[in-house]
Amino acid sequence: MNQPSRLRDVHDLTRRVVSHERAWSGPIFTVDDDAVVLADGLAPVRRQTVAHHDAVNIVALREGSDSSQADAAAEILMVRQYRHPVRAMLWEIPAGLLDVPGEQPLVAAQRELAEETDYMAARWDVLVDSYASPGFTTEGARSFLARELTLLPEEARTVREAEEAEFVPTWVRFDDAVDAVMRGLLHNPSTVIGILAAARARDRGYTCLRPADAEWLRSPESL
């Protein structure tokens, strides 16, 4: 009989916040300054938190008869984007913020895949969930695996703007992407996590995937 795993993150809302100040507010994130009591009898400690929209990202795979490779090797769909904070062009998987009120994560992922790559997928599963950097931000990320991909009709495609105007959706051999992660050549965390999770899922014959609407431990403080 399978035993419940002890390795399970859970919410803990018992720590008392004795003061809260919103230091800065913007459309994508806010900066909060809290004084929180970590344990009875201890003095409060100050913690600064970036309250941020959660995000979704997509590992879009094609393999077998869908692959363009002569040996039917798996391929992953990637884009290259300029990231100003790190002054770098990064190879990334399609991704976007959950910044549309009431939009479900799967719907957001489908929208982002279409907007960034002009593709849609018939099969969706959850690969992995993560927090971007839980030491300072509420931002969570859900990685989806998208398969059975087809191009959108020309009239349904999005005109991309700003950094996204430079996007050239590119199919890359999946094993090359895995190797690039392990050689330290790729740095976007969702991309690294998604590629490695997809590699593990493929090794297990995709039997470890979760439904597209699976439970998600999102921060109660996310925007």
PDB file of C-alpha atoms in Angstrom, residues 123-199:
ATOM      1  CA  ARG A 123      -3.260  17.659 -24.934  1.00  0.00           C
ATOM      2  CA  TRP A 124      -2.387  19.407 -21.661  1.00  0.00           C
ATOM      3  CA  ASP A 125      -0.996  18.079 -18.376  1.00  0.00           C
ATOM      4  CA  VAL A 126       0.653  19.599 -15.303  1.00  0.00           C
ATOM      5  CA  LEU A 127       4.383  18.912 -15.095  1.00  0.00           C
ATOM      6  CA  VAL A 128       5.524  20.696 -11.931  1.00  0.00           C
ATOM      7  CA  ASP A 129       4.766  23.664  -9.633  1.00  0.00           C
ATOM      8  CA  SER A 130       7.323  25.976  -8.054  1.00  0.00           C
ATOM      9  CA  TYR A 131       7.863  29.324  -6.370  1.00  0.00           C
ATOM     10  CA  ALA A 132      10.086  31.750  -8.272  1.00  0.00           C
ATOM     11  CA  SER A 133      12.047  32.760  -5.145  1.00  0.00           C
ATOM     12  CA  PRO A 134      10.121  32.106  -1.917  1.00  0.00           C
ATOM     13  CA  GLY A 135      12.598  34.046   0.194  1.00  0.00           C
ATOM     14  CA  PHE A 136      11.252  37.348  -1.075  1.00  0.00           C
ATOM     15  CA  THR A 137       8.383  37.006  -3.551  1.00  0.00           C
ATOM     16  CA  THR A 138       4.936  35.416  -3.620  1.00  0.00           C
ATOM     17  CA  GLU A 139       5.236  34.517  -7.305  1.00  0.00           C
ATOM     18  CA  GLY A 140       4.386  30.916  -8.077  1.00  0.00           C
ATOM     19  CA  ALA A 141       4.777  29.172 -11.411  1.00  0.00           C
ATOM     20  CA  ARG A 142       2.907  26.239 -12.904  1.00  0.00           C
ATOM     21  CA  SER A 143       4.609  24.305 -15.690  1.00  0.00           C
ATOM     22  CA  PHE A 144       2.348  22.602 -18.209  1.00  0.00           C
ATOM     23  CA  LEU A 145       3.250  19.934 -20.730  1.00  0.00           C
ATOM     24  CA  ALA A 146       1.558  20.629 -24.065  1.00  0.00           C
ATOM     25  CA  ARG A 147       1.443  17.993 -26.796  1.00  0.00           C
ATOM     26  CA  GLU A 148      -0.341  17.314 -30.092  1.00  0.00           C
ATOM     27  CA  LEU A 149       0.498  20.770 -31.395  1.00  0.00           C
ATOM     28  CA  THR A 150      -0.805  22.502 -34.499  1.00  0.00           C
ATOM     29  CA  LEU A 151      -0.257  25.955 -35.950  1.00  0.00           C
ATOM     30  CA  LEU A 152      -3.007  28.521 -35.575  1.00  0.00           C
ATOM     31  CA  PRO A 153      -4.660  29.826 -38.733  1.00  0.00           C
ATOM     32  CA  GLU A 154      -2.994  32.980 -40.018  1.00  0.00           C
ATOM     33  CA  GLU A 155      -5.980  35.163 -39.107  1.00  0.00           C
ATOM     34  CA  ALA A 156      -5.917  33.944 -35.475  1.00  0.00           C
ATOM     35  CA  ARG A 157      -2.293  34.828 -34.798  1.00  0.00           C
ATOM     36  CA  THR A 158      -1.236  37.654 -32.476  1.00  0.00           C
ATOM     37  CA  VAL A 159       0.813  40.700 -33.487  1.00  0.00           C
ATOM     38  CA  ARG A 160       3.601  40.649 -30.912  1.00  0.00           C
ATOM     39  CA  GLU A 161       4.937  43.885 -29.394  1.00  0.00           C
ATOM     40  CA  ALA A 162       7.817  45.183 -27.213  1.00  0.00           C
ATOM     41  CA  GLU A 163      10.325  42.417 -26.360  1.00  0.00           C
ATOM     42  CA  GLU A 164       7.961  39.819 -27.804  1.00  0.00           C
ATOM     43  CA  ALA A 165       8.226  41.436 -31.238  1.00  0.00           C
ATOM     44  CA  GLU A 166      11.651  39.785 -31.513  1.00  0.00           C
ATOM     45  CA  PHE A 167      10.302  36.305 -30.840  1.00  0.00           C
ATOM     46  CA  VAL A 168      11.121  33.647 -33.401  1.00  0.00           C
ATOM     47  CA  PRO A 169       9.490  30.413 -32.150  1.00  0.00           C
ATOM     48  CA  THR A 170      12.091  27.700 -32.666  1.00  0.00           C
ATOM     49  CA  TRP A 171      11.882  23.913 -32.450  1.00  0.00           C
ATOM     50  CA  VAL A 172      14.940  22.528 -30.674  1.00  0.00           C
ATOM     51  CA  ARG A 173      15.910  18.891 -30.180  1.00  0.00           C
ATOM     52  CA  PHE A 174      14.751  18.108 -26.664  1.00  0.00           C
ATOM     53  CA  ASP A 175      17.900  16.219 -25.726  1.00  0.00           C
ATOM     54  CA  ASP A 176      19.935  19.273 -26.800  1.00  0.00           C
ATOM     55  CA  ALA A 177      17.827  21.435 -24.464  1.00  0.00           C
ATOM     56  CA  VAL A 178      18.429  19.027 -21.567  1.00  0.00           C
ATOM     57  CA  ASP A 179      22.158  19.050 -22.303  1.00  0.00           C
ATOM     58  CA  ALA A 180      22.150  22.872 -22.421  1.00  0.00           C
ATOM     59  CA  VAL A 181      20.598  22.996 -18.945  1.00  0.00           C
ATOM     60  CA  MET A 182      23.203  20.624 -17.515  1.00  0.00           C
ATOM     61  CA  ARG A 183      26.057  22.557 -19.145  1.00  0.00           C
ATOM     62  CA  GLY A 184      24.878  25.812 -17.535  1.00  0.00           C
ATOM     63  CA  LEU A 185      23.881  27.406 -20.836  1.00  0.00           C
ATOM     64  CA  LEU A 186      20.219  28.108 -19.945  1.00  0.00           C
ATOM     65  CA  HIS A 187      19.280  30.264 -16.954  1.00  0.00           C
ATOM     66  CA  ASN A 188      15.572  31.076 -16.859  1.00  0.00           C
ATOM     67  CA  PRO A 189      14.326  29.121 -13.810  1.00  0.00           C
ATOM     68  CA  SER A 190      10.988  28.064 -15.283  1.00  0.00           C
ATOM     69  CA  THR A 191      12.774  26.883 -18.409  1.00  0.00           C
ATOM     70  CA  VAL A 192      15.326  24.878 -16.431  1.00  0.00           C
ATOM     71  CA  ILE A 193      12.661  23.369 -14.158  1.00  0.00           C
ATOM     72  CA  GLY A 194      10.279  22.623 -17.016  1.00  0.00           C
ATOM     73  CA  ILE A 195      12.896  20.956 -19.210  1.00  0.00           C
ATOM     74  CA  LEU A 196      14.212  18.745 -16.414  1.00  0.00           C
ATOM     75  CA  ALA A 197      10.708  17.824 -15.256  1.00  0.00           C
ATOM     76  CA  ALA A 198       9.716  16.944 -18.815  1.00  0.00           C
ATOM     77  CA  ALA A 199      12.836  14.796 -19.198  1.00  0.00           C
TER      78      ALA A 199
END
